[in-house]
């Protein structure tokens, strides 16, 4: 009798870990390419593919290069992209008027993508910070972010994106009442099939730094704590989610993801709507930096990270790793 068989144990959980096939059979959480939304940065010009210094492997693309990236992603099974614009300073003002220009960067990009790859789901960011000369998500007056005046501009922006062919608009601004206002305006103009992915629980996080580098959208004064959520608050997230659902959101989202897995879990228990999570730029940058130093097995950590977000309860994950993961899972 060997030492291994000297104990009489009714339950041996290791039985189901003996082989990779067994482990795969009983795996509780599955990560699929279809779960991923690929955020992409678009810029003016031609023949441009400029790496974001603080996000190794992520680029700002001119439209011609962006179309190639979209086509490659779709071939890999990525069914949805989220667009974020780098707007020239000359086009920025406090009112974010360029955000609803029907011939602006995002509407032109949406039309081109839909002409090339009509099946892909195009999600557009609805917020003023890329278009604001103040770097804030709303109109500024005497150092204060104006809520209702900003919502009126966000409605115009969402309509411009819908008219261009966007499948889904994603208000990321955290202004009160913007989901309801956008839903009402979309419906009144006949865009009843355009969905709203609401940034419902978006925290005032330090993890956004590289993203702001990519879009040159850092606030010119103060911070965003008067409209984005306090990192200490969890119940407030459920309140924000409930409000967005009542106003007509089709998908609710938690942002960031890794430091807020508990929030994702709470939101998942709170609603039957799809729940998204944003694996944000700072989370991406930390893994990339450690991988470049050889301190971690980068590919394994990427997969473990995204699995943890799904395990917490996310149905969909916005992640800059989308293309890499699609190749890994292929």
PDB file of C-alpha atoms in Angstrom:
ATOM      1  CA  UNK A   1       0.000   0.000   0.000  1.00  0.00           C
ATOM      2  CA  UNK A   2       1.435   3.353  -1.041  1.00  0.00           C
ATOM      3  CA  UNK A   3       1.343   6.474   1.067  1.00  0.00           C
ATOM      4  CA  UNK A   4      -1.083   7.967  -1.431  1.00  0.00           C
ATOM      5  CA  UNK A   5      -3.665   5.229  -0.780  1.00  0.00           C
ATOM      6  CA  UNK A   6      -3.283   5.033   2.978  1.00  0.00           C
ATOM      7  CA  UNK A   7      -6.126   7.500   3.594  1.00  0.00           C
ATOM      8  CA  UNK A   8      -9.759   6.683   2.996  1.00  0.00           C
ATOM      9  CA  UNK A   9     -11.212   9.913   1.609  1.00  0.00           C
ATOM     10  CA  UNK A  10     -14.701  10.106   0.176  1.00  0.00           C
ATOM     11  CA  UNK A  11     -14.020  13.451  -1.437  1.00  0.00           C
ATOM     12  CA  UNK A  12     -10.887  14.052  -3.459  1.00  0.00           C
ATOM     13  CA  UNK A  13     -11.305  17.291  -5.457  1.00  0.00           C
ATOM     14  CA  UNK A  14      -7.993  16.608  -7.177  1.00  0.00           C
ATOM     15  CA  UNK A  15      -9.654  13.788  -9.149  1.00  0.00           C
ATOM     16  CA  UNK A  16     -11.108  16.412 -11.450  1.00  0.00           C
ATOM     17  CA  UNK A  17      -7.740  18.137 -11.905  1.00  0.00           C
ATOM     18  CA  UNK A  18      -5.797  15.092 -13.109  1.00  0.00           C
ATOM     19  CA  UNK A  19      -5.660  15.980 -16.817  1.00  0.00           C
ATOM     20  CA  UNK A  20      -6.100  19.057 -18.957  1.00  0.00           C
ATOM     21  CA  UNK A  21      -9.173  17.484 -20.574  1.00  0.00           C
ATOM     22  CA  UNK A  22     -10.826  16.946 -17.195  1.00  0.00           C
ATOM     23  CA  UNK A  23      -9.952  20.447 -16.075  1.00  0.00           C
ATOM     24  CA  UNK A  24     -11.469  21.851 -19.254  1.00  0.00           C
ATOM     25  CA  UNK A  25     -14.654  19.813 -18.783  1.00  0.00           C
ATOM     26  CA  UNK A  26     -15.343  21.231 -15.318  1.00  0.00           C
ATOM     27  CA  UNK A  27     -14.065  24.781 -15.883  1.00  0.00           C
ATOM     28  CA  UNK A  28     -16.659  27.138 -14.441  1.00  0.00           C
ATOM     29  CA  UNK A  29     -15.748  30.323 -16.302  1.00  0.00           C
ATOM     30  CA  UNK A  30     -15.182  30.464 -20.041  1.00  0.00           C
ATOM     31  CA  UNK A  31     -13.418  33.315 -21.828  1.00  0.00           C
ATOM     32  CA  UNK A  32     -14.497  33.684 -25.454  1.00  0.00           C
ATOM     33  CA  UNK A  33     -13.434  36.075 -28.181  1.00  0.00           C
ATOM     34  CA  UNK A  34     -17.114  37.010 -28.467  1.00  0.00           C
ATOM     35  CA  UNK A  35     -16.897  38.444 -24.930  1.00  0.00           C
ATOM     36  CA  UNK A  36     -14.359  41.072 -25.982  1.00  0.00           C
ATOM     37  CA  UNK A  37     -14.826  44.633 -27.201  1.00  0.00           C
ATOM     38  CA  UNK A  38     -11.752  46.195 -28.809  1.00  0.00           C
ATOM     39  CA  UNK A  39     -11.139  49.891 -27.956  1.00  0.00           C
ATOM     40  CA  UNK A  40      -9.422  51.741 -30.812  1.00  0.00           C
ATOM     41  CA  UNK A  41      -7.924  55.230 -31.064  1.00  0.00           C
ATOM     42  CA  UNK A  42      -8.496  57.111 -34.318  1.00  0.00           C
ATOM     43  CA  UNK A  43      -6.737  60.267 -35.516  1.00  0.00           C
ATOM     44  CA  UNK A  44      -6.770  62.557 -38.525  1.00  0.00           C
ATOM     45  CA  UNK A  45      -4.388  62.059 -41.448  1.00  0.00           C
ATOM     46  CA  UNK A  46      -3.275  59.196 -43.665  1.00  0.00           C
ATOM     47  CA  UNK A  47      -0.712  56.434 -43.292  1.00  0.00           C
ATOM     48  CA  UNK A  48      -0.396  57.058 -39.561  1.00  0.00           C
ATOM     49  CA  UNK A  49       0.105  54.407 -36.888  1.00  0.00           C
ATOM     50  CA  UNK A  50       1.570  56.062 -33.805  1.00  0.00           C
ATOM     51  CA  UNK A  51       2.294  53.995 -30.708  1.00  0.00           C
ATOM     52  CA  UNK A  52       1.030  55.374 -27.390  1.00  0.00           C
ATOM     53  CA  UNK A  53       4.202  55.615 -25.310  1.00  0.00           C
ATOM     54  CA  UNK A  54       2.504  54.661 -22.039  1.00  0.00           C
ATOM     55  CA  UNK A  55       0.572  51.801 -23.702  1.00  0.00           C
ATOM     56  CA  UNK A  56       3.091  49.594 -25.535  1.00  0.00           C
ATOM     57  CA  UNK A  57       1.429  47.774 -28.417  1.00  0.00           C
ATOM     58  CA  UNK A  58      -1.494  50.243 -28.619  1.00  0.00           C
ATOM     59  CA  UNK A  59      -1.661  52.781 -31.411  1.00  0.00           C
ATOM     60  CA  UNK A  60      -3.427  55.854 -32.651  1.00  0.00           C
ATOM     61  CA  UNK A  61      -4.536  55.054 -36.200  1.00  0.00           C
ATOM     62  CA  UNK A  62      -5.415  57.271 -39.114  1.00  0.00           C
ATOM     63  CA  UNK A  63      -8.595  56.051 -40.771  1.00  0.00           C
ATOM     64  CA  UNK A  64      -6.883  54.035 -43.528  1.00  0.00           C
ATOM     65  CA  UNK A  65      -4.819  52.088 -40.997  1.00  0.00           C
ATOM     66  CA  UNK A  66      -7.751  51.796 -38.597  1.00  0.00           C
ATOM     67  CA  UNK A  67      -9.827  50.077 -41.272  1.00  0.00           C
ATOM     68  CA  UNK A  68      -7.112  47.435 -41.638  1.00  0.00           C
ATOM     69  CA  UNK A  69      -7.050  46.873 -37.873  1.00  0.00           C
ATOM     70  CA  UNK A  70     -10.836  46.562 -37.751  1.00  0.00           C
ATOM     71  CA  UNK A  71     -10.837  44.029 -40.604  1.00  0.00           C
ATOM     72  CA  UNK A  72      -8.089  41.956 -38.954  1.00  0.00           C
ATOM     73  CA  UNK A  73      -9.917  41.974 -35.634  1.00  0.00           C
ATOM     74  CA  UNK A  74     -13.175  40.905 -37.240  1.00  0.00           C
ATOM     75  CA  UNK A  75     -11.395  38.044 -39.010  1.00  0.00           C
ATOM     76  CA  UNK A  76     -10.181  36.881 -35.591  1.00  0.00           C
ATOM     77  CA  UNK A  77     -13.747  36.831 -34.278  1.00  0.00           C
ATOM     78  CA  UNK A  78     -13.846  40.210 -32.523  1.00  0.00           C
ATOM     79  CA  UNK A  79     -17.430  41.309 -33.051  1.00  0.00           C
ATOM     80  CA  UNK A  80     -17.380  44.793 -31.544  1.00  0.00           C
ATOM     81  CA  UNK A  81     -15.099  47.819 -31.394  1.00  0.00           C
ATOM     82  CA  UNK A  82     -15.259  51.019 -29.334  1.00  0.00           C
ATOM     83  CA  UNK A  83     -13.985  54.216 -30.960  1.00  0.00           C
ATOM     84  CA  UNK A  84     -12.108  57.035 -29.226  1.00  0.00           C
ATOM     85  CA  UNK A  85     -10.913  60.137 -31.139  1.00  0.00           C
ATOM     86  CA  UNK A  86      -7.726  62.180 -30.945  1.00  0.00           C
ATOM     87  CA  UNK A  87      -9.005  65.660 -31.769  1.00  0.00           C
ATOM     88  CA  UNK A  88      -6.644  68.463 -32.911  1.00  0.00           C
ATOM     89  CA  UNK A  89      -6.373  71.312 -30.412  1.00  0.00           C
ATOM     90  CA  UNK A  90      -7.673  73.782 -32.998  1.00  0.00           C
ATOM     91  CA  UNK A  91     -11.023  71.947 -33.010  1.00  0.00           C
ATOM     92  CA  UNK A  92     -11.462  71.976 -29.232  1.00  0.00           C
ATOM     93  CA  UNK A  93     -13.564  74.455 -27.271  1.00  0.00           C
ATOM     94  CA  UNK A  94     -15.359  74.615 -23.941  1.00  0.00           C
ATOM     95  CA  UNK A  95     -18.715  73.642 -25.459  1.00  0.00           C
ATOM     96  CA  UNK A  96     -17.375  70.594 -27.320  1.00  0.00           C
ATOM     97  CA  UNK A  97     -19.027  71.709 -30.548  1.00  0.00           C
ATOM     98  CA  UNK A  98     -16.855  69.443 -32.693  1.00  0.00           C
ATOM     99  CA  UNK A  99     -18.376  66.448 -30.870  1.00  0.00           C
ATOM    100  CA  UNK A 100     -21.580  66.703 -32.893  1.00  0.00           C
ATOM    101  CA  UNK A 101     -20.114  67.759 -36.239  1.00  0.00           C
ATOM    102  CA  UNK A 102     -21.758  65.332 -38.731  1.00  0.00           C
ATOM    103  CA  UNK A 103     -18.561  65.400 -40.788  1.00  0.00           C
ATOM    104  CA  UNK A 104     -16.284  65.093 -37.765  1.00  0.00           C
ATOM    105  CA  UNK A 105     -13.699  62.402 -37.173  1.00  0.00           C
ATOM    106  CA  UNK A 106     -15.976  59.870 -35.481  1.00  0.00           C
ATOM    107  CA  UNK A 107     -18.944  60.096 -37.900  1.00  0.00           C
ATOM    108  CA  UNK A 108     -16.568  59.758 -40.873  1.00  0.00           C
ATOM    109  CA  UNK A 109     -14.884  56.800 -39.188  1.00  0.00           C
ATOM    110  CA  UNK A 110     -18.188  55.080 -38.426  1.00  0.00           C
ATOM    111  CA  UNK A 111     -19.383  55.451 -42.018  1.00  0.00           C
ATOM    112  CA  UNK A 112     -16.136  54.046 -43.388  1.00  0.00           C
ATOM    113  CA  UNK A 113     -16.146  51.070 -41.025  1.00  0.00           C
ATOM    114  CA  UNK A 114     -19.770  50.266 -41.787  1.00  0.00           C
ATOM    115  CA  UNK A 115     -19.061  50.392 -45.506  1.00  0.00           C
ATOM    116  CA  UNK A 116     -16.069  48.041 -45.163  1.00  0.00           C
ATOM    117  CA  UNK A 117     -17.198  45.698 -42.362  1.00  0.00           C
ATOM    118  CA  UNK A 118     -20.954  46.166 -41.943  1.00  0.00           C
ATOM    119  CA  UNK A 119     -21.362  43.189 -39.601  1.00  0.00           C
ATOM    120  CA  UNK A 120     -19.100  44.530 -36.861  1.00  0.00           C
ATOM    121  CA  UNK A 121     -20.760  46.307 -33.934  1.00  0.00           C
ATOM    122  CA  UNK A 122     -19.524  49.882 -33.766  1.00  0.00           C
ATOM    123  CA  UNK A 123     -19.705  51.533 -30.329  1.00  0.00           C
ATOM    124  CA  UNK A 124     -18.982  55.242 -30.007  1.00  0.00           C
ATOM    125  CA  UNK A 125     -17.883  57.112 -26.915  1.00  0.00           C
ATOM    126  CA  UNK A 126     -20.230  59.939 -25.954  1.00  0.00           C
ATOM    127  CA  UNK A 127     -18.420  62.499 -23.799  1.00  0.00           C
ATOM    128  CA  UNK A 128     -16.870  65.916 -24.203  1.00  0.00           C
ATOM    129  CA  UNK A 129     -13.369  65.406 -22.815  1.00  0.00           C
ATOM    130  CA  UNK A 130     -11.693  64.576 -26.178  1.00  0.00           C
ATOM    131  CA  UNK A 131     -13.306  67.724 -27.649  1.00  0.00           C
ATOM    132  CA  UNK A 132     -12.929  70.073 -24.678  1.00  0.00           C
ATOM    133  CA  UNK A 133     -10.169  72.639 -24.353  1.00  0.00           C
ATOM    134  CA  UNK A 134     -10.616  72.156 -20.599  1.00  0.00           C
ATOM    135  CA  UNK A 135     -10.129  68.364 -20.690  1.00  0.00           C
ATOM    136  CA  UNK A 136     -13.327  67.769 -18.747  1.00  0.00           C
ATOM    137  CA  UNK A 137     -16.342  65.630 -19.623  1.00  0.00           C
ATOM    138  CA  UNK A 138     -18.644  68.630 -19.508  1.00  0.00           C
ATOM    139  CA  UNK A 139     -19.003  72.335 -20.144  1.00  0.00           C
ATOM    140  CA  UNK A 140     -17.068  74.415 -17.612  1.00  0.00           C
ATOM    141  CA  UNK A 141     -18.296  77.640 -16.042  1.00  0.00           C
ATOM    142  CA  UNK A 142     -16.367  79.347 -13.255  1.00  0.00           C
ATOM    143  CA  UNK A 143     -14.548  76.110 -12.476  1.00  0.00           C
ATOM    144  CA  UNK A 144     -17.780  74.107 -12.229  1.00  0.00           C
ATOM    145  CA  UNK A 145     -18.905  71.333 -14.584  1.00  0.00           C
ATOM    146  CA  UNK A 146     -22.419  72.150 -15.801  1.00  0.00           C
ATOM    147  CA  UNK A 147     -24.678  69.103 -15.858  1.00  0.00           C
ATOM    148  CA  UNK A 148     -27.814  69.954 -17.830  1.00  0.00           C
ATOM    149  CA  UNK A 149     -26.091  72.115 -20.435  1.00  0.00           C
ATOM    150  CA  UNK A 150     -23.619  69.280 -21.001  1.00  0.00           C
ATOM    151  CA  UNK A 151     -26.401  66.716 -21.408  1.00  0.00           C
ATOM    152  CA  UNK A 152     -27.873  68.820 -24.225  1.00  0.00           C
ATOM    153  CA  UNK A 153     -24.560  68.594 -26.108  1.00  0.00           C
ATOM    154  CA  UNK A 154     -24.224  64.859 -25.405  1.00  0.00           C
ATOM    155  CA  UNK A 155     -27.635  64.316 -26.987  1.00  0.00           C
ATOM    156  CA  UNK A 156     -26.466  66.086 -30.151  1.00  0.00           C
ATOM    157  CA  UNK A 157     -23.298  63.967 -30.162  1.00  0.00           C
ATOM    158  CA  UNK A 158     -25.232  60.707 -29.797  1.00  0.00           C
ATOM    159  CA  UNK A 159     -27.583  61.668 -32.641  1.00  0.00           C
ATOM    160  CA  UNK A 160     -24.639  62.506 -34.922  1.00  0.00           C
ATOM    161  CA  UNK A 161     -23.137  59.087 -34.221  1.00  0.00           C
ATOM    162  CA  UNK A 162     -26.439  57.289 -34.801  1.00  0.00           C
ATOM    163  CA  UNK A 163     -26.948  59.110 -38.090  1.00  0.00           C
ATOM    164  CA  UNK A 164     -23.473  57.979 -39.173  1.00  0.00           C
ATOM    165  CA  UNK A 165     -24.405  54.336 -38.516  1.00  0.00           C
ATOM    166  CA  UNK A 166     -23.221  53.585 -34.971  1.00  0.00           C
ATOM    167  CA  UNK A 167     -24.851  50.482 -33.522  1.00  0.00           C
ATOM    168  CA  UNK A 168     -24.388  51.567 -29.925  1.00  0.00           C
ATOM    169  CA  UNK A 169     -23.576  54.811 -28.141  1.00  0.00           C
ATOM    170  CA  UNK A 170     -21.691  54.741 -24.856  1.00  0.00           C
ATOM    171  CA  UNK A 171     -22.095  57.822 -22.645  1.00  0.00           C
ATOM    172  CA  UNK A 172     -18.999  57.861 -20.438  1.00  0.00           C
ATOM    173  CA  UNK A 173     -19.395  61.319 -18.935  1.00  0.00           C
ATOM    174  CA  UNK A 174     -21.310  60.517 -15.690  1.00  0.00           C
ATOM    175  CA  UNK A 175     -23.636  63.510 -16.032  1.00  0.00           C
ATOM    176  CA  UNK A 176     -26.966  62.993 -14.259  1.00  0.00           C
ATOM    177  CA  UNK A 177     -29.873  62.138 -16.564  1.00  0.00           C
ATOM    178  CA  UNK A 178     -27.894  61.741 -19.754  1.00  0.00           C
ATOM    179  CA  UNK A 179     -29.013  58.161 -20.498  1.00  0.00           C
ATOM    180  CA  UNK A 180     -32.688  59.108 -20.386  1.00  0.00           C
ATOM    181  CA  UNK A 181     -32.147  62.210 -22.507  1.00  0.00           C
ATOM    182  CA  UNK A 182     -30.186  60.279 -25.121  1.00  0.00           C
ATOM    183  CA  UNK A 183     -32.732  57.441 -25.220  1.00  0.00           C
ATOM    184  CA  UNK A 184     -35.601  59.876 -25.694  1.00  0.00           C
ATOM    185  CA  UNK A 185     -33.801  61.760 -28.466  1.00  0.00           C
ATOM    186  CA  UNK A 186     -32.784  58.583 -30.294  1.00  0.00           C
ATOM    187  CA  UNK A 187     -36.327  57.245 -30.200  1.00  0.00           C
ATOM    188  CA  UNK A 188     -37.858  60.526 -31.358  1.00  0.00           C
ATOM    189  CA  UNK A 189     -35.559  60.516 -34.387  1.00  0.00           C
ATOM    190  CA  UNK A 190     -36.329  56.912 -35.296  1.00  0.00           C
ATOM    191  CA  UNK A 191     -33.129  55.319 -33.960  1.00  0.00           C
ATOM    192  CA  UNK A 192     -35.013  52.835 -31.813  1.00  0.00           C
ATOM    193  CA  UNK A 193     -32.495  50.060 -32.585  1.00  0.00           C
ATOM    194  CA  UNK A 194     -29.429  52.041 -31.516  1.00  0.00           C
ATOM    195  CA  UNK A 195     -28.404  50.653 -28.127  1.00  0.00           C
ATOM    196  CA  UNK A 196     -26.976  52.471 -25.125  1.00  0.00           C
ATOM    197  CA  UNK A 197     -24.001  51.047 -23.273  1.00  0.00           C
ATOM    198  CA  UNK A 198     -23.966  53.170 -20.133  1.00  0.00           C
ATOM    199  CA  UNK A 199     -20.805  53.832 -18.147  1.00  0.00           C
ATOM    200  CA  UNK A 200     -22.976  53.421 -15.065  1.00  0.00           C
ATOM    201  CA  UNK A 201     -20.373  52.969 -12.333  1.00  0.00           C
ATOM    202  CA  UNK A 202     -17.395  54.962 -13.544  1.00  0.00           C
ATOM    203  CA  UNK A 203     -14.955  55.808 -10.803  1.00  0.00           C
ATOM    204  CA  UNK A 204     -12.626  58.800 -10.476  1.00  0.00           C
ATOM    205  CA  UNK A 205      -9.631  56.530 -10.927  1.00  0.00           C
ATOM    206  CA  UNK A 206      -5.876  56.970 -11.223  1.00  0.00           C
ATOM    207  CA  UNK A 207      -5.867  54.062 -13.695  1.00  0.00           C
ATOM    208  CA  UNK A 208      -6.893  56.299 -16.625  1.00  0.00           C
ATOM    209  CA  UNK A 209      -3.565  58.075 -17.096  1.00  0.00           C
ATOM    210  CA  UNK A 210      -2.328  56.285 -20.233  1.00  0.00           C
ATOM    211  CA  UNK A 211      -5.728  56.711 -21.928  1.00  0.00           C
ATOM    212  CA  UNK A 212      -5.524  60.460 -21.380  1.00  0.00           C
ATOM    213  CA  UNK A 213      -2.029  60.383 -22.897  1.00  0.00           C
ATOM    214  CA  UNK A 214      -3.432  58.640 -25.960  1.00  0.00           C
ATOM    215  CA  UNK A 215      -6.141  61.260 -26.543  1.00  0.00           C
ATOM    216  CA  UNK A 216      -4.413  64.287 -25.008  1.00  0.00           C
ATOM    217  CA  UNK A 217      -7.522  64.677 -22.864  1.00  0.00           C
ATOM    218  CA  UNK A 218      -6.230  65.185 -19.329  1.00  0.00           C
ATOM    219  CA  UNK A 219      -8.155  67.850 -17.367  1.00  0.00           C
ATOM    220  CA  UNK A 220      -6.566  71.276 -17.540  1.00  0.00           C
ATOM    221  CA  UNK A 221      -7.500  71.980 -13.922  1.00  0.00           C
ATOM    222  CA  UNK A 222      -8.637  70.033 -10.877  1.00  0.00           C
ATOM    223  CA  UNK A 223      -9.922  66.483 -11.199  1.00  0.00           C
ATOM    224  CA  UNK A 224     -13.142  64.672 -12.126  1.00  0.00           C
ATOM    225  CA  UNK A 225     -14.368  63.857  -8.641  1.00  0.00           C
ATOM    226  CA  UNK A 226     -17.464  66.064  -8.849  1.00  0.00           C
ATOM    227  CA  UNK A 227     -18.951  63.770 -11.488  1.00  0.00           C
ATOM    228  CA  UNK A 228     -17.063  60.455 -11.449  1.00  0.00           C
ATOM    229  CA  UNK A 229     -17.541  58.191  -8.431  1.00  0.00           C
ATOM    230  CA  UNK A 230     -15.542  57.969  -5.206  1.00  0.00           C
ATOM    231  CA  UNK A 231     -13.386  54.840  -5.147  1.00  0.00           C
ATOM    232  CA  UNK A 232     -14.579  54.134  -1.605  1.00  0.00           C
ATOM    233  CA  UNK A 233     -18.251  53.748  -2.577  1.00  0.00           C
ATOM    234  CA  UNK A 234     -20.051  50.521  -3.486  1.00  0.00           C
ATOM    235  CA  UNK A 235     -23.726  51.141  -2.694  1.00  0.00           C
ATOM    236  CA  UNK A 236     -23.589  54.275  -4.804  1.00  0.00           C
ATOM    237  CA  UNK A 237     -22.676  52.107  -7.797  1.00  0.00           C
ATOM    238  CA  UNK A 238     -25.928  50.184  -7.449  1.00  0.00           C
ATOM    239  CA  UNK A 239     -27.837  53.485  -7.279  1.00  0.00           C
ATOM    240  CA  UNK A 240     -26.174  54.706 -10.476  1.00  0.00           C
ATOM    241  CA  UNK A 241     -26.863  51.399 -12.224  1.00  0.00           C
ATOM    242  CA  UNK A 242     -30.522  51.471 -11.175  1.00  0.00           C
ATOM    243  CA  UNK A 243     -30.915  55.013 -12.502  1.00  0.00           C
ATOM    244  CA  UNK A 244     -29.376  54.142 -15.866  1.00  0.00           C
ATOM    245  CA  UNK A 245     -31.565  51.052 -16.199  1.00  0.00           C
ATOM    246  CA  UNK A 246     -34.666  53.107 -15.420  1.00  0.00           C
ATOM    247  CA  UNK A 247     -33.601  55.650 -18.054  1.00  0.00           C
ATOM    248  CA  UNK A 248     -33.241  53.016 -20.780  1.00  0.00           C
ATOM    249  CA  UNK A 249     -29.695  51.617 -20.731  1.00  0.00           C
ATOM    250  CA  UNK A 250     -29.315  48.336 -22.631  1.00  0.00           C
ATOM    251  CA  UNK A 251     -25.958  47.405 -21.081  1.00  0.00           C
ATOM    252  CA  UNK A 252     -24.422  48.747 -17.865  1.00  0.00           C
ATOM    253  CA  UNK A 253     -20.703  49.006 -17.264  1.00  0.00           C
ATOM    254  CA  UNK A 254     -18.225  49.198 -14.406  1.00  0.00           C
ATOM    255  CA  UNK A 255     -14.969  51.097 -14.987  1.00  0.00           C
ATOM    256  CA  UNK A 256     -12.167  50.304 -14.090  1.00  0.00           C
ATOM    257  CA  UNK A 257     -12.280  46.520 -13.696  1.00  0.00           C
ATOM    258  CA  UNK A 258      -9.451  45.031 -11.624  1.00  0.00           C
ATOM    259  CA  UNK A 259      -9.679  47.240  -8.545  1.00  0.00           C
ATOM    260  CA  UNK A 260     -13.482  47.015  -8.750  1.00  0.00           C
ATOM    261  CA  UNK A 261     -14.163  43.295  -9.140  1.00  0.00           C
ATOM    262  CA  UNK A 262     -16.389  43.485  -6.073  1.00  0.00           C
ATOM    263  CA  UNK A 263     -18.469  46.171  -7.795  1.00  0.00           C
ATOM    264  CA  UNK A 264     -18.817  44.026 -10.924  1.00  0.00           C
ATOM    265  CA  UNK A 265     -20.014  41.175  -8.700  1.00  0.00           C
ATOM    266  CA  UNK A 266     -22.564  43.378  -6.915  1.00  0.00           C
ATOM    267  CA  UNK A 267     -23.867  44.822 -10.175  1.00  0.00           C
ATOM    268  CA  UNK A 268     -24.191  41.347 -11.686  1.00  0.00           C
ATOM    269  CA  UNK A 269     -26.444  40.328  -8.768  1.00  0.00           C
ATOM    270  CA  UNK A 270     -28.389  43.582  -9.105  1.00  0.00           C
ATOM    271  CA  UNK A 271     -29.550  43.331 -12.728  1.00  0.00           C
ATOM    272  CA  UNK A 272     -30.511  40.921 -15.495  1.00  0.00           C
ATOM    273  CA  UNK A 273     -29.078  43.271 -18.125  1.00  0.00           C
ATOM    274  CA  UNK A 274     -25.708  42.440 -19.683  1.00  0.00           C
ATOM    275  CA  UNK A 275     -22.859  43.760 -17.543  1.00  0.00           C
ATOM    276  CA  UNK A 276     -19.695  45.107 -19.141  1.00  0.00           C
ATOM    277  CA  UNK A 277     -16.381  45.949 -17.508  1.00  0.00           C
ATOM    278  CA  UNK A 278     -13.575  48.139 -18.835  1.00  0.00           C
ATOM    279  CA  UNK A 279     -10.078  46.678 -18.439  1.00  0.00           C
ATOM    280  CA  UNK A 280      -8.618  50.165 -18.569  1.00  0.00           C
ATOM    281  CA  UNK A 281      -5.372  51.652 -19.855  1.00  0.00           C
ATOM    282  CA  UNK A 282      -3.547  51.656 -16.520  1.00  0.00           C
ATOM    283  CA  UNK A 283      -4.342  47.978 -15.983  1.00  0.00           C
ATOM    284  CA  UNK A 284      -3.077  47.260 -19.489  1.00  0.00           C
ATOM    285  CA  UNK A 285       0.081  49.341 -19.011  1.00  0.00           C
ATOM    286  CA  UNK A 286       1.063  47.626 -15.745  1.00  0.00           C
ATOM    287  CA  UNK A 287       0.888  44.171 -17.304  1.00  0.00           C
ATOM    288  CA  UNK A 288       2.784  45.319 -20.394  1.00  0.00           C
ATOM    289  CA  UNK A 289       5.514  46.983 -18.323  1.00  0.00           C
ATOM    290  CA  UNK A 290       6.010  43.947 -16.097  1.00  0.00           C
ATOM    291  CA  UNK A 291       5.986  41.676 -19.152  1.00  0.00           C
ATOM    292  CA  UNK A 292       8.654  43.737 -20.886  1.00  0.00           C
ATOM    293  CA  UNK A 293      10.834  43.448 -17.791  1.00  0.00           C
ATOM    294  CA  UNK A 294      10.403  39.686 -17.746  1.00  0.00           C
ATOM    295  CA  UNK A 295       8.882  39.796 -14.274  1.00  0.00           C
ATOM    296  CA  UNK A 296       5.713  37.923 -15.300  1.00  0.00           C
ATOM    297  CA  UNK A 297       4.547  35.516 -17.979  1.00  0.00           C
ATOM    298  CA  UNK A 298       2.621  38.184 -19.872  1.00  0.00           C
ATOM    299  CA  UNK A 299       0.278  35.943 -21.863  1.00  0.00           C
ATOM    300  CA  UNK A 300      -0.717  33.885 -18.833  1.00  0.00           C
ATOM    301  CA  UNK A 301      -1.324  37.000 -16.746  1.00  0.00           C
ATOM    302  CA  UNK A 302      -3.474  38.534 -19.509  1.00  0.00           C
ATOM    303  CA  UNK A 303      -5.700  35.463 -19.659  1.00  0.00           C
ATOM    304  CA  UNK A 304      -5.893  35.166 -15.869  1.00  0.00           C
ATOM    305  CA  UNK A 305      -6.808  38.841 -15.603  1.00  0.00           C
ATOM    306  CA  UNK A 306      -9.646  38.641 -18.113  1.00  0.00           C
ATOM    307  CA  UNK A 307     -10.901  35.392 -16.580  1.00  0.00           C
ATOM    308  CA  UNK A 308     -11.063  37.114 -13.201  1.00  0.00           C
ATOM    309  CA  UNK A 309     -13.198  39.888 -14.678  1.00  0.00           C
ATOM    310  CA  UNK A 310     -15.574  37.342 -16.194  1.00  0.00           C
ATOM    311  CA  UNK A 311     -15.626  35.300 -12.988  1.00  0.00           C
ATOM    312  CA  UNK A 312     -16.652  38.418 -11.076  1.00  0.00           C
ATOM    313  CA  UNK A 313     -19.720  38.626 -13.305  1.00  0.00           C
ATOM    314  CA  UNK A 314     -18.908  40.611 -16.446  1.00  0.00           C
ATOM    315  CA  UNK A 315     -20.539  39.418 -19.644  1.00  0.00           C
ATOM    316  CA  UNK A 316     -18.477  41.732 -21.844  1.00  0.00           C
ATOM    317  CA  UNK A 317     -14.991  43.162 -21.433  1.00  0.00           C
ATOM    318  CA  UNK A 318     -13.574  46.236 -23.125  1.00  0.00           C
ATOM    319  CA  UNK A 319      -9.874  45.479 -23.308  1.00  0.00           C
ATOM    320  CA  UNK A 320      -6.839  46.644 -25.259  1.00  0.00           C
ATOM    321  CA  UNK A 321      -5.726  43.007 -25.123  1.00  0.00           C
ATOM    322  CA  UNK A 322      -8.644  41.956 -27.380  1.00  0.00           C
ATOM    323  CA  UNK A 323      -6.579  41.217 -30.479  1.00  0.00           C
ATOM    324  CA  UNK A 324      -3.820  39.446 -28.538  1.00  0.00           C
ATOM    325  CA  UNK A 325      -6.373  37.317 -26.710  1.00  0.00           C
ATOM    326  CA  UNK A 326      -8.216  36.507 -29.931  1.00  0.00           C
ATOM    327  CA  UNK A 327      -4.948  35.167 -31.333  1.00  0.00           C
ATOM    328  CA  UNK A 328      -4.296  33.165 -28.151  1.00  0.00           C
ATOM    329  CA  UNK A 329      -7.757  31.629 -28.119  1.00  0.00           C
ATOM    330  CA  UNK A 330      -7.870  30.943 -31.828  1.00  0.00           C
TER     331      UNK A 330
END
